[in-house]
Amino acid sequence: MNNITTNRISLFSLLFFLSLKLAQAQDLPYKFTEDIQSKKNSSENTFALQLAATDFAFQGSYSKALKTWNEQRPDLKEIKLTPFDSVFFHNSKAVSAKDYIIDRSKNEKIVILNELHHNASHRWFATSLLKDLYANGYRYLGLEALDDLLINERQFATVESGFYTSEPNFGNFIKEALDLGFTVFGYEASDKDNWDKDPWKNREIAQAKNIHSFMKNNTNGKYFIYCGAGHAFEGDNNGRGMSMAGILAELTGTNPFTIDQNKYSDKGESRYNQPLSKLITTTTPTVLINDKGIIFRGNPSSYETDISIIQPANSFLETTILLQKSKAYKKIILPKNLIKKYPAMILLYRKGEAEQNGVPTAVYEVLTDTDIPSIFLKKNTYEIIILDKNYQIQNKYTSD
């Protein structure tokens, strides 16, 4: 290691130490597998499983996140292909979900896309839409998960910006939007909202009203709204009434373009996947269009969303492989001698963001010296910190 590198590490040593001391006091949301499992096993209930799945997503364990979520339904049998899905599939062609959405977005004013909070691949897909949506006139990104009034000034998310936004892929999604020129805003309901006695209805109404209020004061472009699960439904939501998307349509007088990427997404295990996810032969998120030009939208008995994305099994891993081949990405070499003890947690930050409690651009758990991951990130300078199993700093490193 030359003197320049040594001095650089020394320079960032104090910055990282100060930032991590602060972040540790606030309980960094990146946990070791042993700690996640221990907490999950001490509280055998559905909420504990959901929290554990989210924790695995935060530490970059995509497969563990999906499989832990599945534990809520341990007795589920292989899902059978419905007659409707079967007929539609055999009379349709598969097209790129991204291409279809971008093309249709040209004639839309509001695009609403949902996610499953434990599925990081949904944020990868959302991020892939940003550049082309911006080119099509979209200037505002609304995020249910965001609670940060300073984010447009700061230009990146911190671990205080919200709960789900602390997941690295969510942080990257926000950073990409800000770099492109989007104005980012949150719209979640608060304790002060009192639109209905039913808590579920109150939340849906509050979200829609918050978005509508923002729209009235920000009119220099179109709107991309990113939400959780059923908030994107336009019709009746399981007999409870309209969700945010349907209410927003009434408030604005504009029919939003609503997209579901949940039901037919990769669930990590074959018996949990919808049959369509196993039937399609593409390797990227897909939509089906039948011989009458009708787009597949899932449930035929109620109007949920305009389209349903079908995500092939392992498409997240396929996306990762494609990124490794991209000229915009580079391989980060992590010298083994920087890891003194195992297991270790590697957190990678864009330069200047760690000392402000920024969300890391990637997190990896390393169990042994043969478990060093291949890290591919956008070409940039990264500040890397390595934590031991007690969440104390082992080492720091700067990668140009």
Coordinates of C-alpha atoms in Angstrom, one line a residue:
M1 CA 0.0 0.0 0.0
N2 CA 1.6 3.3 -1.1
N3 CA 1.8 6.5 1.0
I4 CA -1.0 8.2 -1.0
T5 CA -3.4 5.3 -0.2
T6 CA -2.2 5.3 3.5
N7 CA -2.8 9.0 3.8
R8 CA -6.2 8.7 2.2
I9 CA -7.3 6.0 4.6
S10 CA -6.0 8.1 7.5
L11 CA -7.9 11.1 6.3
F12 CA -11.1 9.2 6.1
S13 CA -10.5 7.4 9.4
L14 CA -11.7 10.2 11.5
L15 CA -14.6 11.0 9.2
F16 CA -15.8 7.4 9.2
F17 CA -15.3 7.1 13.0
L18 CA -17.4 10.1 13.7
S19 CA -20.1 9.2 11.3
L20 CA -20.3 5.6 12.5
K21 CA -20.4 6.5 16.1
L22 CA -23.4 8.7 15.4
A23 CA -25.0 6.0 13.2
Q24 CA -24.4 3.3 15.8
A25 CA -26.1 5.4 18.4
Q26 CA -29.1 5.5 16.1
D27 CA -28.9 1.7 15.5
L28 CA -27.8 1.1 11.9
P29 CA -30.5 -0.9 10.1
Y30 CA -28.0 -3.5 8.7
K31 CA -27.8 -6.7 10.7
F32 CA -25.8 -9.9 10.7
T33 CA -27.6 -13.1 9.8
E34 CA -27.0 -14.5 13.3
D35 CA -28.7 -11.5 14.9
I36 CA -31.6 -11.5 12.5
Q37 CA -32.2 -15.2 13.0
S38 CA -32.0 -14.9 16.8
K39 CA -34.5 -12.1 16.9
K40 CA -36.8 -14.0 14.5
N41 CA -36.7 -17.2 16.6
S42 CA -37.4 -15.4 19.8
S43 CA -40.7 -14.1 18.5
E44 CA -42.5 -16.7 16.4
N45 CA -45.2 -14.6 14.7
T46 CA -46.0 -13.1 11.4
F47 CA -44.7 -9.7 12.2
A48 CA -41.3 -11.1 13.2
L49 CA -41.0 -13.0 9.9
Q50 CA -41.9 -9.8 8.0
L51 CA -39.3 -7.8 9.9
A52 CA -36.6 -10.5 9.4
A53 CA -37.3 -10.6 5.7
T54 CA -36.9 -6.8 5.6
D55 CA -33.6 -7.1 7.6
F56 CA -32.3 -9.6 5.1
A57 CA -33.2 -7.3 2.2
F58 CA -31.3 -4.5 4.0
Q59 CA -28.1 -6.5 4.3
G60 CA -28.2 -7.5 0.6
S61 CA -29.4 -11.1 1.1
Y62 CA -32.1 -11.1 -1.7
S63 CA -32.8 -14.9 -1.6
K64 CA -33.0 -15.0 2.2
A65 CA -35.4 -12.1 2.3
L66 CA -37.8 -13.8 -0.1
K67 CA -37.6 -17.2 1.6
T68 CA -38.1 -15.7 5.1
W69 CA -41.2 -13.9 3.9
N70 CA -42.5 -17.3 2.6
E71 CA -42.3 -18.8 6.1
Q72 CA -45.6 -17.0 6.9
R73 CA -47.3 -19.7 4.7
P74 CA -45.3 -22.9 5.4
D75 CA -48.1 -25.2 4.3
L76 CA -48.7 -23.5 0.9
K77 CA -48.9 -26.0 -1.9
E78 CA -47.8 -25.4 -5.5
I79 CA -50.0 -22.7 -7.0
K80 CA -52.1 -24.0 -10.0
L81 CA -52.5 -22.1 -13.2
T82 CA -56.0 -20.5 -13.4
P83 CA -58.1 -21.0 -16.5
F84 CA -58.0 -17.2 -17.1
D85 CA -54.2 -17.0 -16.9
S86 CA -53.8 -20.1 -19.0
V87 CA -56.1 -18.9 -21.9
F88 CA -54.5 -15.4 -21.8
F89 CA -50.9 -16.8 -21.8
H90 CA -51.5 -19.2 -24.8
N91 CA -53.1 -16.3 -26.8
S92 CA -50.5 -13.6 -26.1
K93 CA -47.0 -12.5 -26.8
A94 CA -44.4 -11.4 -24.2
V95 CA -42.9 -8.0 -24.4
S96 CA -40.5 -6.0 -22.3
A97 CA -42.3 -4.5 -19.3
K98 CA -39.9 -1.5 -19.3
D99 CA -40.4 -0.8 -23.1
Y100 CA -44.1 -1.0 -22.8
I101 CA -44.3 1.2 -19.7
I102 CA -42.0 3.9 -21.2
D103 CA -43.9 3.9 -24.5
R104 CA -47.2 4.2 -22.8
S105 CA -46.0 6.8 -20.3
K106 CA -45.6 9.3 -23.2
N107 CA -49.4 9.7 -23.2
E108 CA -49.9 9.5 -19.5
K109 CA -49.7 12.2 -16.8
I110 CA -49.5 10.0 -13.7
V111 CA -47.7 6.7 -13.4
I112 CA -48.2 4.6 -10.3
L113 CA -45.9 1.6 -9.6
N114 CA -46.0 -0.6 -6.5
E115 CA -43.5 -2.8 -4.7
L116 CA -43.2 -5.4 -2.0
H117 CA -41.1 -3.8 0.7
H118 CA -38.9 -6.9 1.2
N119 CA -38.2 -7.4 -2.5
A120 CA -35.2 -5.3 -3.6
S121 CA -35.6 -6.3 -7.2
H122 CA -38.7 -4.1 -7.4
R123 CA -36.5 -1.1 -6.7
W124 CA -34.0 -2.2 -9.4
F125 CA -36.9 -2.2 -11.9
A126 CA -38.2 1.2 -10.7
T127 CA -34.7 2.7 -11.1
S128 CA -34.4 1.3 -14.6
L129 CA -37.5 3.4 -15.6
L130 CA -36.2 6.8 -14.3
K131 CA -34.0 8.0 -17.2
D132 CA -36.7 7.4 -19.9
L133 CA -39.5 8.7 -17.7
Y134 CA -37.6 11.9 -17.3
A135 CA -37.1 12.1 -21.0
N136 CA -40.9 11.7 -21.4
G137 CA -41.6 14.7 -19.1
Y138 CA -41.8 13.2 -15.7
R139 CA -40.3 15.6 -13.1
Y140 CA -41.7 14.5 -9.8
L141 CA -41.2 11.3 -7.9
G142 CA -43.6 10.6 -5.0
L143 CA -42.4 8.0 -2.4
E144 CA -44.7 6.6 0.2
A145 CA -41.7 5.5 2.3
L146 CA -40.0 9.0 2.4
D147 CA -40.1 11.4 5.3
D148 CA -37.4 13.9 4.6
L149 CA -38.0 17.6 3.8
L150 CA -34.3 18.3 3.1
I151 CA -33.6 15.5 0.6
N152 CA -33.8 17.7 -2.5
E153 CA -31.3 20.1 -1.0
R154 CA -29.0 17.3 0.3
Q155 CA -29.4 15.2 -2.9
F156 CA -29.2 11.8 -1.3
A157 CA -31.1 9.8 1.3
T158 CA -29.9 9.2 4.9
V159 CA -30.8 6.5 7.4
E160 CA -33.2 9.1 8.9
S161 CA -35.0 9.7 5.6
G162 CA -37.4 6.8 6.2
F163 CA -37.4 3.2 7.2
Y164 CA -37.6 1.3 3.9
T165 CA -35.5 4.0 2.2
S166 CA -32.5 2.8 4.2
E167 CA -32.4 -0.3 2.0
P168 CA -29.4 0.3 -0.3
N169 CA -31.3 -0.3 -3.6
F170 CA -34.0 2.2 -2.4
G171 CA -31.3 4.7 -1.6
N172 CA -29.8 4.2 -5.1
F173 CA -33.3 4.6 -6.6
I174 CA -33.6 8.0 -4.8
K175 CA -30.1 9.1 -5.7
E176 CA -30.6 8.2 -9.4
A177 CA -33.8 10.2 -9.5
L178 CA -32.2 13.3 -7.9
D179 CA -29.2 13.1 -10.2
L180 CA -31.5 13.1 -13.2
G181 CA -33.3 16.2 -11.9
F182 CA -36.5 14.8 -10.3
T183 CA -38.0 16.6 -7.4
V184 CA -38.6 13.9 -4.8
F185 CA -41.4 14.1 -2.2
G186 CA -43.1 12.0 0.5
Y187 CA -46.8 11.6 0.9
E188 CA -47.4 9.1 3.7
A189 CA -50.3 9.7 6.1
S190 CA -49.5 11.1 9.5
D191 CA -51.1 10.9 13.0
K192 CA -52.8 14.2 12.4
D193 CA -54.8 12.9 9.4
N194 CA -58.5 12.3 10.3
W195 CA -60.4 11.6 7.1
D196 CA -62.2 8.4 8.2
K197 CA -62.8 6.4 11.3
D198 CA -61.5 3.3 9.6
P199 CA -57.7 3.4 9.9
W200 CA -57.2 1.7 6.5
K201 CA -59.5 4.1 4.7
N202 CA -58.0 7.1 6.5
R203 CA -54.5 6.2 5.3
E204 CA -55.6 5.7 1.7
I205 CA -57.5 9.0 1.7
A206 CA -54.6 10.9 3.4
Q207 CA -52.0 9.6 0.9
A208 CA -54.1 10.6 -2.1
K209 CA -54.8 14.0 -0.6
N210 CA -51.2 14.6 0.2
I211 CA -50.2 13.7 -3.4
H212 CA -52.9 15.9 -4.8
S213 CA -51.9 18.8 -2.6
F214 CA -48.3 18.5 -3.9
M215 CA -49.5 18.4 -7.5
K216 CA -51.5 21.6 -7.2
N217 CA -48.3 23.4 -6.2
N218 CA -45.9 21.7 -8.6
T219 CA -47.0 21.7 -12.2
N220 CA -43.9 21.8 -14.3
G221 CA -44.0 18.1 -15.3
K222 CA -45.6 14.7 -14.9
Y223 CA -45.7 12.5 -11.8
F224 CA -44.2 9.1 -11.0
I225 CA -45.7 7.7 -7.8
Y226 CA -44.0 4.7 -6.0
C227 CA -46.0 2.9 -3.4
G228 CA -46.4 -0.3 -1.4
A229 CA -48.6 -3.2 -2.6
G230 CA -52.4 -2.4 -2.8
H231 CA -52.1 1.3 -2.7
A232 CA -51.8 1.2 -6.5
F233 CA -55.2 -0.5 -6.9
E234 CA -57.8 1.6 -8.7
G235 CA -60.9 -0.4 -8.0
D236 CA -62.4 -1.8 -4.8
N237 CA -59.6 -3.3 -2.7
N238 CA -60.9 -6.6 -1.3
G239 CA -64.2 -5.1 -0.3
R240 CA -62.7 -2.3 1.8
G241 CA -63.2 0.5 -0.8
M242 CA -60.8 2.4 -3.0
S243 CA -57.1 2.6 -2.4
M244 CA -54.9 5.6 -2.9
A245 CA -54.7 5.3 -6.7
G246 CA -58.5 5.3 -7.1
I247 CA -59.0 8.2 -4.7
L248 CA -56.2 10.2 -6.5
A249 CA -58.0 9.6 -9.8
E250 CA -61.2 11.2 -8.4
L251 CA -59.3 14.1 -6.8
T252 CA -57.3 15.0 -10.0
G253 CA -59.8 14.0 -12.6
T254 CA -56.9 12.1 -14.3
N255 CA -56.9 8.4 -14.8
P256 CA -53.4 7.2 -13.6
F257 CA -51.5 4.5 -15.4
T258 CA -51.3 1.9 -12.6
I259 CA -48.8 -1.0 -12.6
D260 CA -48.5 -4.0 -10.3
Q261 CA -45.2 -5.8 -9.9
N262 CA -46.1 -7.8 -6.8
K263 CA -48.4 -10.8 -7.5
Y264 CA -46.4 -12.2 -10.4
S265 CA -42.9 -11.4 -9.0
D266 CA -40.3 -13.9 -8.1
K267 CA -41.0 -15.3 -4.6
G268 CA -37.7 -17.2 -4.3
E269 CA -39.1 -20.7 -4.2
S270 CA -41.0 -22.5 -6.9
R271 CA -44.2 -23.4 -5.0
Y272 CA -44.7 -19.8 -4.0
N273 CA -44.3 -18.4 -7.6
Q274 CA -47.3 -17.8 -9.8
P275 CA -47.3 -20.3 -12.7
L276 CA -47.0 -17.5 -15.3
S277 CA -43.6 -16.6 -13.7
K278 CA -42.4 -20.1 -14.5
L279 CA -44.0 -20.3 -18.0
I280 CA -42.5 -17.2 -19.6
T281 CA -39.0 -17.7 -21.1
T282 CA -37.7 -14.2 -20.9
T283 CA -35.1 -13.2 -18.3
T284 CA -36.4 -9.7 -17.6
P285 CA -39.7 -8.3 -16.3
T286 CA -42.4 -8.9 -18.9
V287 CA -46.0 -8.0 -19.8
L288 CA -48.3 -10.1 -21.9
I289 CA -50.4 -8.7 -24.8
N290 CA -53.0 -11.0 -26.3
D291 CA -54.1 -11.3 -29.9
K292 CA -56.8 -8.7 -29.4
G293 CA -54.2 -6.1 -28.1
I294 CA -55.4 -6.4 -24.5
I295 CA -52.7 -6.1 -21.9
F296 CA -52.6 -8.7 -19.0
R297 CA -53.6 -7.2 -15.7
G298 CA -54.2 -10.2 -13.5
N299 CA -57.4 -10.5 -11.6
P300 CA -60.3 -10.4 -14.1
S301 CA -63.0 -10.1 -11.5
S302 CA -62.0 -6.7 -10.1
Y303 CA -60.1 -3.8 -11.5
E304 CA -56.9 -3.5 -9.6
T305 CA -54.2 -2.1 -11.9
D306 CA -53.9 -1.4 -15.6
I307 CA -51.2 -4.0 -16.1
S308 CA -49.4 -6.7 -14.2
I309 CA -45.7 -7.3 -14.6
I310 CA -44.6 -10.9 -14.7
Q311 CA -41.1 -11.3 -13.2
P312 CA -39.2 -14.5 -14.2
A313 CA -37.7 -16.5 -11.4
N314 CA -34.1 -15.3 -10.7
S315 CA -34.6 -12.2 -12.9
F316 CA -32.9 -10.1 -10.1
L317 CA -29.8 -12.3 -10.4
E318 CA -30.0 -11.9 -14.2
T319 CA -30.1 -8.1 -13.8
T320 CA -27.0 -8.3 -11.6
I321 CA -25.1 -10.2 -14.2
L322 CA -26.1 -7.7 -16.9
L323 CA -24.9 -4.8 -14.7
Q324 CA -21.5 -6.5 -14.3
K325 CA -21.1 -6.3 -18.1
S326 CA -22.2 -2.7 -18.3
K327 CA -19.6 -0.1 -19.2
A328 CA -21.1 2.2 -16.6
Y329 CA -20.1 -0.2 -13.8
K330 CA -16.8 -1.3 -12.4
K331 CA -15.6 -4.1 -10.1
I332 CA -14.6 -3.0 -6.6
I333 CA -11.5 -4.9 -5.4
L334 CA -11.6 -5.4 -1.6
P335 CA -8.2 -6.6 -0.3
K336 CA -8.7 -9.6 2.1
N337 CA -6.1 -8.2 4.6
L338 CA -8.6 -5.4 5.5
I339 CA -10.9 -7.9 7.1
K340 CA -9.4 -8.9 10.4
K341 CA -12.3 -10.9 11.9
Y342 CA -15.3 -12.9 10.6
P343 CA -18.2 -12.5 10.1
A344 CA -17.8 -9.0 8.8
M345 CA -20.2 -6.4 7.3
I346 CA -19.0 -4.4 4.3
L347 CA -20.8 -1.0 3.7
L348 CA -20.0 0.9 0.6
Y349 CA -20.8 4.7 0.4
R350 CA -20.6 7.2 -2.4
K351 CA -17.8 9.7 -1.5
G352 CA -19.0 12.3 1.1
E353 CA -22.2 10.6 2.1
A354 CA -21.0 8.4 5.0
E355 CA -20.2 11.3 7.4
Q356 CA -23.8 12.6 6.8
N357 CA -25.3 9.2 7.7
G358 CA -26.1 8.5 4.1
V359 CA -27.6 5.2 3.0
P360 CA -24.9 2.9 1.7
T361 CA -25.0 2.1 -2.0
A362 CA -24.4 -1.6 -1.1
V363 CA -24.1 -3.8 1.9
Y364 CA -22.5 -7.3 2.1
E365 CA -22.2 -9.8 4.9
V366 CA -18.9 -11.8 4.6
L367 CA -18.9 -15.0 6.7
T368 CA -15.4 -16.4 5.9
D369 CA -12.3 -15.4 4.0
T370 CA -13.5 -17.5 1.0
D371 CA -16.8 -15.5 1.0
I372 CA -15.5 -12.2 -0.3
P373 CA -18.1 -11.0 -2.9
S374 CA -17.6 -9.7 -6.4
I375 CA -18.8 -6.1 -6.1
F376 CA -19.9 -4.2 -9.1
L377 CA -21.0 -0.6 -8.7
K378 CA -21.4 2.5 -10.9
K379 CA -18.1 4.1 -11.7
N380 CA -17.4 6.4 -8.8
T381 CA -15.2 6.9 -5.7
Y382 CA -16.4 4.8 -2.8
E383 CA -15.7 5.0 0.9
I384 CA -15.8 1.5 2.4
I385 CA -16.2 0.6 6.1
I386 CA -15.9 -2.9 7.5
L387 CA -17.7 -3.8 10.7
D388 CA -17.1 -6.8 13.0
K389 CA -19.9 -8.9 14.5
N390 CA -20.3 -6.3 17.3
Y391 CA -20.9 -3.6 14.8
Q392 CA -17.6 -1.9 15.6
I393 CA -15.3 -0.6 12.9
Q394 CA -12.6 -3.0 11.8
N395 CA -11.2 -1.0 9.0
K396 CA -11.8 1.6 6.3
Y397 CA -10.8 1.8 2.7
T398 CA -11.2 4.1 -0.3
S399 CA -11.8 2.7 -3.8
D400 CA -11.2 5.1 -6.7

